[in-house]
Amino acid sequence: SAHHHGHIDPARFRIPPEIRRWEYQNLKNPPPGRPYSLLIVGGPMTGKTSLARYIASQYGEVFEFDSKQGFRGYQRPYGCAIFHGFKKHFTFWKNVIGCKENWGGRVGGQTIRRLDWGIPSIITCTYEGDPRKWGECYRNYIKGNCVVYEVPSGSSLY
């Protein structure tokens, strides 16, 4: 986004314990099975993107999804992926949130080369863009495969 304030001094971040725990269990000390992704929901300019970049950058290369580029630039190995919101019915949302190991081919009318994935993602979105609002199947899948942190209203992550 045009106003990404990527220049926050890391010392200023106030990292909630829920996010620290997610980081420890899925990036620092990843499980033998599938990791969990992290969904950070909050108002604009609350530090969601900056914090996502700050945390992810400590664990190797970061894949930052860009809707125009899609997955074209994706080359393993990445430690973590960052998504700035999902457009409603983003075709690959389940594969991303569920940290699916290998996927590609034709998915929902889109063809994409097979990706060696299996990495956790940090998805940031506003309250309006919260994918849990899209319906019960989204809510249930996110609940089962994702840690969700909501930035309290009127508060920020730095």
CSV table of N, CA and C in Angstrom, one decimal, residues 7-79:
chain,number,residue,atom,x,y,z
A,7,HIS,N,9.0,1.9,8.4
A,7,HIS,CA,10.2,2.4,9.1
A,7,HIS,C,10.0,2.5,10.6
A,8,ILE,N,9.1,1.7,11.1
A,8,ILE,CA,8.9,1.7,12.5
A,8,ILE,C,10.2,1.1,13.2
A,9,ASP,N,10.7,1.7,14.2
A,9,ASP,CA,11.8,1.1,14.9
A,9,ASP,C,11.3,-0.1,15.6
A,10,PRO,N,12.0,-1.3,15.3
A,10,PRO,CA,11.5,-2.6,15.9
A,10,PRO,C,11.3,-2.5,17.4
A,11,ALA,N,12.1,-1.7,18.0
A,11,ALA,CA,12.0,-1.6,19.5
A,11,ALA,C,10.7,-1.0,19.9
A,12,ARG,N,10.0,-0.4,19.0
A,12,ARG,CA,8.7,0.2,19.3
A,12,ARG,C,7.5,-0.7,19.2
A,13,PHE,N,7.8,-1.9,18.6
A,13,PHE,CA,6.6,-2.8,18.5
A,13,PHE,C,6.2,-3.3,19.8
A,14,ARG,N,4.9,-3.4,20.0
A,14,ARG,CA,4.4,-4.0,21.2
A,14,ARG,C,3.8,-5.3,20.7
A,15,ILE,N,4.5,-6.4,20.8
A,15,ILE,CA,4.1,-7.7,20.2
A,15,ILE,C,3.2,-8.4,21.2
A,16,PRO,N,2.0,-8.6,20.9
A,16,PRO,CA,1.1,-9.3,21.8
A,16,PRO,C,1.5,-10.7,22.1
A,17,PRO,N,1.3,-11.3,23.3
A,17,PRO,CA,1.8,-12.6,23.6
A,17,PRO,C,1.2,-13.7,22.7
A,18,GLU,N,0.0,-13.5,22.2
A,18,GLU,CA,-0.6,-14.5,21.2
A,18,GLU,C,0.2,-14.6,20.0
A,19,ILE,N,0.7,-13.4,19.5
A,19,ILE,CA,1.6,-13.4,18.3
A,19,ILE,C,2.9,-14.0,18.6
A,20,ARG,N,3.5,-13.6,19.7
A,20,ARG,CA,4.8,-14.2,20.1
A,20,ARG,C,4.7,-15.7,20.2
A,21,ARG,N,3.6,-16.2,20.8
A,21,ARG,CA,3.4,-17.7,20.9
A,21,ARG,C,3.3,-18.3,19.5
A,22,TRP,N,2.5,-17.7,18.6
A,22,TRP,CA,2.4,-18.2,17.2
A,22,TRP,C,3.8,-18.2,16.6
A,23,GLU,N,4.6,-17.2,16.7
A,23,GLU,CA,5.9,-17.1,16.1
A,23,GLU,C,6.8,-18.2,16.7
A,24,TYR,N,6.8,-18.4,18.0
A,24,TYR,CA,7.6,-19.5,18.6
A,24,TYR,C,7.2,-20.8,18.0
A,25,GLN,N,5.9,-21.1,18.0
A,25,GLN,CA,5.4,-22.5,17.6
A,25,GLN,C,5.4,-22.8,16.1
A,26,ASN,N,5.5,-21.7,15.3
A,26,ASN,CA,5.4,-22.0,13.9
A,26,ASN,C,6.6,-21.5,13.0
A,27,LEU,N,7.4,-20.6,13.6
A,27,LEU,CA,8.6,-20.1,12.8
A,27,LEU,C,9.8,-20.5,13.6
A,28,LYS,N,9.9,-20.2,14.8
A,28,LYS,CA,11.1,-20.4,15.6
A,28,LYS,C,11.4,-21.9,15.8
A,29,ASN,N,10.3,-22.6,16.2
A,29,ASN,CA,10.4,-24.0,16.6
A,29,ASN,C,9.3,-24.8,15.9
A,30,PRO,N,9.3,-24.8,14.5
A,30,PRO,CA,8.1,-25.3,13.8
A,30,PRO,C,7.8,-26.8,14.1
A,31,PRO,N,6.5,-27.1,14.0
A,31,PRO,CA,6.1,-28.5,14.4
A,31,PRO,C,6.5,-29.5,13.2
A,32,PRO,N,6.6,-30.8,13.5
A,32,PRO,CA,6.9,-31.7,12.5
A,32,PRO,C,5.7,-31.8,11.4
A,33,GLY,N,4.5,-31.5,11.8
A,33,GLY,CA,3.4,-31.5,10.9
A,33,GLY,C,3.2,-30.2,10.2
A,34,ARG,N,2.0,-29.9,9.9
A,34,ARG,CA,1.7,-28.6,9.2
A,34,ARG,C,1.7,-27.5,10.2
A,35,PRO,N,2.4,-26.4,9.8
A,35,PRO,CA,2.3,-25.2,10.7
A,35,PRO,C,0.9,-24.5,10.6
A,36,TYR,N,0.7,-23.6,11.5
A,36,TYR,CA,-0.5,-22.7,11.4
A,36,TYR,C,-0.2,-21.4,10.9
A,37,SER,N,-1.1,-20.8,10.2
A,37,SER,CA,-0.9,-19.4,9.7
A,37,SER,C,-1.4,-18.4,10.8
A,38,LEU,N,-1.1,-17.2,10.5
A,38,LEU,CA,-1.5,-16.1,11.5
A,38,LEU,C,-2.4,-15.1,10.7
A,39,LEU,N,-3.6,-14.8,11.2
A,39,LEU,CA,-4.4,-13.8,10.7
A,39,LEU,C,-4.4,-12.6,11.6
A,40,ILE,N,-4.0,-11.4,11.2
A,40,ILE,CA,-4.0,-10.2,12.0
A,40,ILE,C,-5.1,-9.3,11.5
A,41,VAL,N,-6.1,-9.0,12.3
A,41,VAL,CA,-7.2,-8.2,11.9
A,41,VAL,C,-7.1,-6.9,12.7
A,42,GLY,N,-7.2,-5.7,12.0
A,42,GLY,CA,-7.1,-4.5,12.7
A,42,GLY,C,-7.4,-3.3,11.8
A,43,GLY,N,-7.6,-2.1,12.4
A,43,GLY,CA,-7.8,-0.9,11.6
A,43,GLY,C,-6.7,-0.5,10.8
A,44,PRO,N,-6.9,0.4,9.9
A,44,PRO,CA,-5.8,0.9,9.0
A,44,PRO,C,-4.7,1.6,9.8
A,45,MET,N,-3.4,1.5,9.4
A,45,MET,CA,-2.3,2.2,10.1
A,45,MET,C,-2.1,1.8,11.5
A,46,THR,N,-2.4,0.5,11.8
A,46,THR,CA,-2.1,0.0,13.2
A,46,THR,C,-0.9,-0.8,13.3
A,47,GLY,N,-0.1,-0.9,12.2
A,47,GLY,CA,1.2,-1.6,12.2
A,47,GLY,C,1.1,-3.0,11.8
A,48,LYS,N,0.0,-3.5,11.3
A,48,LYS,CA,-0.2,-4.9,10.9
A,48,LYS,C,0.9,-5.4,9.9
A,49,THR,N,1.0,-4.6,8.8
A,49,THR,CA,2.0,-5.0,7.8
A,49,THR,C,3.4,-4.9,8.2
A,50,SER,N,3.7,-3.8,8.9
A,50,SER,CA,5.1,-3.6,9.4
A,50,SER,C,5.5,-4.7,10.4
A,51,LEU,N,4.6,-5.1,11.3
A,51,LEU,CA,4.9,-6.2,12.2
A,51,LEU,C,5.0,-7.5,11.5
A,52,ALA,N,4.2,-7.7,10.5
A,52,ALA,CA,4.3,-9.0,9.7
A,52,ALA,C,5.6,-9.1,9.0
A,53,ARG,N,6.0,-8.0,8.4
A,53,ARG,CA,7.4,-8.0,7.7
A,53,ARG,C,8.5,-8.1,8.7
A,54,TYR,N,8.4,-7.5,9.9
A,54,TYR,CA,9.4,-7.6,10.9
A,54,TYR,C,9.6,-9.0,11.4
A,55,ILE,N,8.5,-9.6,11.7
A,55,ILE,CA,8.6,-11.0,12.3
A,55,ILE,C,9.1,-12.0,11.2
A,56,ALA,N,8.4,-11.9,10.0
A,56,ALA,CA,8.7,-12.9,8.9
A,56,ALA,C,10.2,-12.8,8.5
A,57,SER,N,10.7,-11.5,8.5
A,57,SER,CA,12.1,-11.3,8.0
A,57,SER,C,13.2,-12.0,8.8
A,58,GLN,N,12.8,-12.4,10.0
A,58,GLN,CA,13.8,-13.0,10.9
A,58,GLN,C,14.0,-14.5,10.6
A,59,TYR,N,13.2,-15.0,9.7
A,59,TYR,CA,13.2,-16.5,9.5
A,59,TYR,C,13.4,-16.8,8.0
A,60,GLY,N,14.4,-16.1,7.4
A,60,GLY,CA,14.8,-16.4,6.0
A,60,GLY,C,14.0,-15.5,5.0
A,61,GLU,N,14.0,-15.9,3.8
A,61,GLU,CA,13.4,-15.2,2.7
A,61,GLU,C,11.9,-15.1,3.0
A,62,VAL,N,11.3,-14.0,2.6
A,62,VAL,CA,9.9,-13.8,2.8
A,62,VAL,C,9.2,-13.7,1.4
A,63,PHE,N,8.1,-14.4,1.2
A,63,PHE,CA,7.4,-14.3,0.0
A,63,PHE,C,6.2,-13.3,0.3
A,64,GLU,N,6.2,-12.1,-0.4
A,64,GLU,CA,5.2,-11.2,-0.1
A,64,GLU,C,4.3,-11.2,-1.4
A,65,PHE,N,3.1,-11.7,-1.2
A,65,PHE,CA,2.1,-11.8,-2.3
A,65,PHE,C,1.7,-10.5,-2.8
A,66,ASP,N,1.7,-10.4,-4.1
A,66,ASP,CA,1.2,-9.2,-4.8
A,66,ASP,C,0.2,-9.7,-5.8
A,67,SER,N,-1.0,-9.1,-5.8
A,67,SER,CA,-2.1,-9.6,-6.6
A,67,SER,C,-1.8,-9.5,-8.1
A,68,LYS,N,-1.0,-8.6,-8.5
A,68,LYS,CA,-0.7,-8.5,-9.9
A,68,LYS,C,0.3,-9.6,-10.3
A,69,GLN,N,1.3,-9.8,-9.5
A,69,GLN,CA,2.3,-10.9,-9.8
A,69,GLN,C,1.8,-12.3,-9.5
A,70,GLY,N,0.8,-12.4,-8.6
A,70,GLY,CA,0.4,-13.7,-8.2
A,70,GLY,C,1.5,-14.5,-7.6
A,71,PHE,N,1.6,-15.8,-8.0
A,71,PHE,CA,2.6,-16.6,-7.4
A,71,PHE,C,3.8,-16.8,-8.4
A,72,ARG,N,3.8,-15.9,-9.4
A,72,ARG,CA,4.8,-16.1,-10.5
A,72,ARG,C,6.3,-16.0,-9.9
A,73,GLY,N,6.5,-15.1,-9.0
A,73,GLY,CA,7.9,-15.0,-8.5
A,73,GLY,C,8.3,-16.0,-7.4
A,74,TYR,N,7.3,-17.0,-7.1
A,74,TYR,CA,7.6,-17.9,-6.0
A,74,TYR,C,8.6,-18.9,-6.3
A,75,GLN,N,9.7,-18.9,-5.5
A,75,GLN,CA,10.8,-19.9,-5.6
A,75,GLN,C,11.1,-20.4,-4.2
A,76,ARG,N,11.1,-21.7,-3.9
A,76,ARG,CA,11.5,-22.1,-2.6
A,76,ARG,C,13.0,-21.8,-2.4
A,77,PRO,N,13.6,-21.7,-1.2
A,77,PRO,CA,12.8,-21.9,0.0
A,77,PRO,C,12.5,-20.5,0.7
A,78,TYR,N,11.3,-20.4,1.1
A,78,TYR,CA,10.9,-19.2,1.9
A,78,TYR,C,10.6,-19.7,3.3
A,79,GLY,N,10.8,-18.8,4.3
A,79,GLY,CA,10.4,-19.1,5.6
A,79,GLY,C,9.0,-18.8,6.0
